[in-house]
mmCIF file with all atom_site columns, C-alpha atoms in Angstrom:
data_model
loop_
_atom_site.group_PDB
_atom_site.id
_atom_site.type_symbol
_atom_site.label_atom_id
_atom_site.label_alt_id
_atom_site.label_comp_id
_atom_site.label_asym_id
_atom_site.label_entity_id
_atom_site.label_seq_id
_atom_site.pdbx_PDB_ins_code
_atom_site.Cartn_x
_atom_site.Cartn_y
_atom_site.Cartn_z
_atom_site.occupancy
_atom_site.B_iso_or_equiv
_atom_site.pdbx_formal_charge
_atom_site.auth_seq_id
_atom_site.auth_comp_id
_atom_site.auth_asym_id
_atom_site.auth_atom_id
_atom_site.pdbx_PDB_model_num
ATOM 1  C CA . TRP R 1 1  ? 143.929 257.727 -158.063 1.00 56.00 ? 1  TRP R CA 1
ATOM 2  C CA . GLY R 1 2  ? 141.768 260.567 -156.751 1.00 66.00 ? 2  GLY R CA 1
ATOM 3  C CA . THR R 1 3  ? 138.181 260.512 -155.090 1.00 77.00 ? 3  THR R CA 1
ATOM 4  C CA . VAL R 1 4  ? 134.931 260.130 -156.802 1.00 76.00 ? 4  VAL R CA 1
ATOM 5  C CA . ARG R 1 5  ? 131.695 261.619 -156.026 1.00 72.00 ? 5  ARG R CA 1
ATOM 6  C CA . GLY R 1 6  ? 128.619 258.844 -155.989 1.00 66.00 ? 6  GLY R CA 1
ATOM 7  C CA . THR R 1 7  ? 125.949 261.431 -155.959 1.00 57.00 ? 7  THR R CA 1
ATOM 8  C CA . GLY R 1 8  ? 123.889 262.410 -159.117 1.00 50.00 ? 8  GLY R CA 1
ATOM 9  C CA . SER R 1 9  ? 122.630 260.509 -161.922 1.00 46.00 ? 9  SER R CA 1
ATOM 10 C CA . PRO R 1 10 ? 123.943 257.976 -163.332 1.00 56.00 ? 10 PRO R CA 1
ATOM 11 C CA . ASP R 1 11 ? 125.446 256.911 -159.939 1.00 70.00 ? 11 ASP R CA 1
ATOM 12 C CA . PHE R 1 12 ? 128.373 254.834 -159.682 1.00 81.00 ? 12 PHE R CA 1
ATOM 13 C CA . ASN R 1 13 ? 127.424 251.314 -159.013 1.00 88.00 ? 13 ASN R CA 1
ATOM 14 C CA . ASP R 1 14 ? 129.009 247.799 -158.708 1.00 92.00 ? 14 ASP R CA 1
ATOM 15 C CA . VAL R 1 15 ? 129.699 247.869 -162.501 1.00 93.00 ? 15 VAL R CA 1
ATOM 16 C CA . ALA R 1 16 ? 131.853 250.979 -162.454 1.00 91.00 ? 16 ALA R CA 1
ATOM 17 C CA . ALA R 1 17 ? 133.325 249.072 -159.477 1.00 92.00 ? 17 ALA R CA 1
ATOM 18 C CA . LEU R 1 18 ? 134.192 246.268 -161.396 1.00 96.00 ? 18 LEU R CA 1
ATOM 19 C CA . VAL R 1 19 ? 135.544 248.572 -164.291 1.00 95.00 ? 19 VAL R CA 1
ATOM 20 C CA . ALA R 1 20 ? 137.628 250.291 -161.516 1.00 93.00 ? 20 ALA R CA 1
ATOM 21 C CA . CYS R 1 21 ? 138.827 246.563 -159.755 1.00 95.00 ? 21 CYS R CA 1
ATOM 22 C CA . GLN R 1 22 ? 139.839 245.210 -163.441 1.00 96.00 ? 22 GLN R CA 1
ATOM 23 C CA . GLN R 1 23 ? 142.018 248.297 -164.031 1.00 95.00 ? 23 GLN R CA 1
ATOM 24 C CA . ILE R 1 24 ? 143.610 248.074 -160.887 1.00 93.00 ? 24 ILE R CA 1
ATOM 25 C CA . GLY R 1 25 ? 144.081 244.283 -161.300 1.00 94.00 ? 25 GLY R CA 1
ATOM 26 C CA . ASN R 1 26 ? 145.625 244.720 -164.843 1.00 93.00 ? 26 ASN R CA 1
ATOM 27 C CA . GLU R 1 27 ? 147.898 247.007 -163.722 1.00 93.00 ? 27 GLU R CA 1
ATOM 28 C CA . LEU R 1 28 ? 149.005 244.957 -160.725 1.00 92.00 ? 28 LEU R CA 1
ATOM 29 C CA . GLY R 1 29 ? 149.028 241.593 -163.045 1.00 91.00 ? 29 GLY R CA 1
ATOM 30 C CA . TYR R 1 30 ? 146.094 240.255 -161.023 1.00 92.00 ? 30 TYR R CA 1
ATOM 31 C CA . PRO R 1 31 ? 143.155 238.577 -162.582 1.00 93.00 ? 31 PRO R CA 1
ATOM 32 C CA . THR R 1 32 ? 139.653 240.309 -160.945 1.00 94.00 ? 32 THR R CA 1
ATOM 33 C CA . ILE R 1 33 ? 137.138 238.205 -159.196 1.00 95.00 ? 33 ILE R CA 1
ATOM 34 C CA . SER R 1 34 ? 134.794 240.831 -158.184 1.00 95.00 ? 34 SER R CA 1
ATOM 35 C CA . GLY R 1 35 ? 134.556 244.332 -157.685 1.00 95.00 ? 35 GLY R CA 1
ATOM 36 C CA . THR R 1 36 ? 131.753 245.909 -155.429 1.00 93.00 ? 36 THR R CA 1
ATOM 37 C CA . MET R 1 37 ? 130.766 249.389 -154.580 1.00 89.00 ? 37 MET R CA 1
ATOM 38 C CA . LEU R 1 38 ? 131.056 250.850 -150.853 1.00 86.00 ? 38 LEU R CA 1
ATOM 39 C CA . SER R 1 39 ? 128.481 253.608 -150.140 1.00 80.00 ? 39 SER R CA 1
ATOM 40 C CA . ALA R 1 40 ? 129.233 257.039 -149.096 1.00 78.00 ? 40 ALA R CA 1
ATOM 41 C CA . SER R 1 41 ? 128.061 255.930 -145.429 1.00 81.00 ? 41 SER R CA 1
ATOM 42 C CA . ASP R 1 42 ? 130.817 253.158 -145.599 1.00 83.00 ? 42 ASP R CA 1
ATOM 43 C CA . THR R 1 43 ? 133.282 255.420 -146.840 1.00 80.00 ? 43 THR R CA 1
ATOM 44 C CA . PRO R 1 44 ? 135.315 257.836 -144.823 1.00 82.00 ? 44 PRO R CA 1
ATOM 45 C CA . ASP R 1 45 ? 135.426 261.484 -147.014 1.00 79.00 ? 45 ASP R CA 1
ATOM 46 C CA . GLY R 1 46 ? 138.443 261.634 -148.670 1.00 80.00 ? 46 GLY R CA 1
ATOM 47 C CA . SER R 1 47 ? 140.695 265.021 -149.264 1.00 80.00 ? 47 SER R CA 1
ATOM 48 C CA . GLY R 1 48 ? 142.264 266.787 -151.965 1.00 80.00 ? 48 GLY R CA 1
ATOM 49 C CA . LYS R 1 49 ? 140.964 267.037 -155.728 1.00 80.00 ? 49 LYS R CA 1
ATOM 50 C CA . ILE R 1 50 ? 137.681 265.256 -156.380 1.00 80.00 ? 50 ILE R CA 1
ATOM 51 C CA . TRP R 1 51 ? 138.268 263.902 -160.071 1.00 80.00 ? 51 TRP R CA 1
ATOM 52 C CA . TRP R 1 52 ? 134.592 263.029 -161.078 1.00 81.00 ? 52 TRP R CA 1
ATOM 53 C CA . TYR R 1 53 ? 130.817 262.994 -160.038 1.00 77.00 ? 53 TYR R CA 1
ATOM 54 C CA . GLN R 1 54 ? 128.114 260.885 -162.018 1.00 82.00 ? 54 GLN R CA 1
ATOM 55 C CA . VAL R 1 55 ? 130.309 258.226 -163.247 1.00 86.00 ? 55 VAL R CA 1
ATOM 56 C CA . GLY R 1 56 ? 128.535 255.947 -165.471 1.00 87.00 ? 56 GLY R CA 1
ATOM 57 C CA . CYS R 1 57 ? 130.238 252.698 -166.735 1.00 91.00 ? 57 CYS R CA 1
ATOM 58 C CA . SER R 1 58 ? 128.709 250.244 -169.265 1.00 93.00 ? 58 SER R CA 1
ATOM 59 C CA . GLY R 1 59 ? 130.746 247.291 -168.211 1.00 93.00 ? 59 GLY R CA 1
ATOM 60 C CA . SER R 1 60 ? 132.586 247.262 -171.625 1.00 95.00 ? 60 SER R CA 1
ATOM 61 C CA . GLU R 1 61 ? 134.986 249.595 -170.530 1.00 95.00 ? 61 GLU R CA 1
ATOM 62 C CA . ALA R 1 62 ? 139.200 248.591 -170.080 1.00 94.00 ? 62 ALA R CA 1
ATOM 63 C CA . THR R 1 63 ? 139.400 251.823 -167.548 1.00 93.00 ? 63 THR R CA 1
ATOM 64 C CA . VAL R 1 64 ? 137.299 253.924 -165.481 1.00 89.00 ? 64 VAL R CA 1
ATOM 65 C CA . GLN R 1 65 ? 138.646 256.885 -167.136 1.00 89.00 ? 65 GLN R CA 1
ATOM 66 C CA . SER R 1 66 ? 136.643 255.593 -170.413 1.00 93.00 ? 66 SER R CA 1
ATOM 67 C CA . CYS R 1 67 ? 133.173 255.606 -168.424 1.00 90.00 ? 67 CYS R CA 1
ATOM 68 C CA . SER R 1 68 ? 131.086 258.420 -168.778 1.00 89.00 ? 68 SER R CA 1
ATOM 69 C CA . HIS R 1 69 ? 131.815 261.257 -166.103 1.00 86.00 ? 69 HIS R CA 1
ATOM 70 C CA . GLU R 1 70 ? 131.592 264.855 -165.040 1.00 83.00 ? 70 GLU R CA 1
ATOM 71 C CA . ASP R 1 71 ? 134.434 266.709 -164.027 1.00 81.00 ? 71 ASP R CA 1
ATOM 72 C CA . THR R 1 72 ? 133.892 268.972 -160.903 1.00 78.00 ? 72 THR R CA 1
ATOM 73 C CA . ASP R 1 73 ? 135.383 271.509 -158.844 1.00 77.00 ? 73 ASP R CA 1
ATOM 74 C CA . SER R 1 74 ? 133.686 270.613 -155.658 1.00 77.00 ? 74 SER R CA 1
ATOM 75 C CA . THR R 1 75 ? 135.329 270.427 -152.647 1.00 78.00 ? 75 THR R CA 1
ATOM 76 C CA . ASP R 1 76 ? 132.512 268.256 -150.926 1.00 79.00 ? 76 ASP R CA 1
ATOM 77 C CA . HIS R 1 77 ? 133.676 264.988 -149.906 1.00 78.00 ? 77 HIS R CA 1
ATOM 78 C CA . SER R 1 78 ? 130.796 263.922 -147.999 1.00 77.00 ? 78 SER R CA 1
ATOM 79 C CA . GLY R 1 79 ? 129.260 262.036 -151.162 1.00 76.00 ? 79 GLY R CA 1
ATOM 80 C CA . GLU R 1 80 ? 132.416 260.284 -151.982 1.00 80.00 ? 80 GLU R CA 1
ATOM 81 C CA . ILE R 1 81 ? 132.164 256.515 -152.673 1.00 81.00 ? 81 ILE R CA 1
ATOM 82 C CA . GLY R 1 82 ? 134.662 253.678 -152.246 1.00 86.00 ? 82 GLY R CA 1
ATOM 83 C CA . ILE R 1 83 ? 135.154 250.201 -154.077 1.00 89.00 ? 83 ILE R CA 1
ATOM 84 C CA . THR R 1 84 ? 136.248 246.724 -152.711 1.00 93.00 ? 84 THR R CA 1
ATOM 85 C CA . CYS R 1 85 ? 137.964 244.352 -155.064 1.00 95.00 ? 85 CYS R CA 1
ATOM 86 C CA . LYS R 1 86 ? 138.682 240.754 -155.071 1.00 95.00 ? 86 LYS R CA 1
ATOM 87 C CA . PHE R 1 87 ? 141.583 239.456 -157.055 1.00 94.00 ? 87 PHE R CA 1
ATOM 88 C CA . ALA R 1 88 ? 142.687 236.158 -157.809 1.00 92.00 ? 88 ALA R CA 1
ATOM 89 C CA . GLN R 1 89 ? 145.987 234.908 -157.014 1.00 81.00 ? 89 GLN R CA 1
ATOM 90 C CA . ALA R 1 90 ? 148.395 234.896 -159.713 1.00 65.00 ? 90 ALA R CA 1
ATOM 91 C CA . ASP R 1 91 ? 150.174 231.811 -160.967 1.00 65.00 ? 91 ASP R CA 1
ATOM 92 C CA . GLU R 1 92 ? 153.578 231.736 -159.863 1.00 61.00 ? 92 GLU R CA 1
ATOM 93 C CA . CYS R 1 93 ? 156.391 230.994 -162.676 1.00 58.00 ? 93 CYS R CA 1
ATOM 94 C CA . GLU R 1 94 ? 159.992 229.262 -162.429 1.00 59.00 ? 94 GLU R CA 1
ATOM 95 C CA . ALA R 1 95 ? 162.582 231.154 -163.941 1.00 54.00 ? 95 ALA R CA 1
#
């Protein structure tokens, strides 16, 4: 994962956050309950490569990479957003 800037149009929003959380949940094996965007003012500035800006998701995407987005060469981390995810506990299975 890298960083994502939330500025521009369409802005990264709760729909995009839910898609990202579902992707993380699928990779970890946890069902996703919710995903919420954290604003730039609630997210510390990142470092390193900024992968995308103007990320827009419809909610039907399986991965955040499938959402519309623009690549960027920007190094300004001030507009970055974060997400918070809530996952259900995975069922334990007996072997």
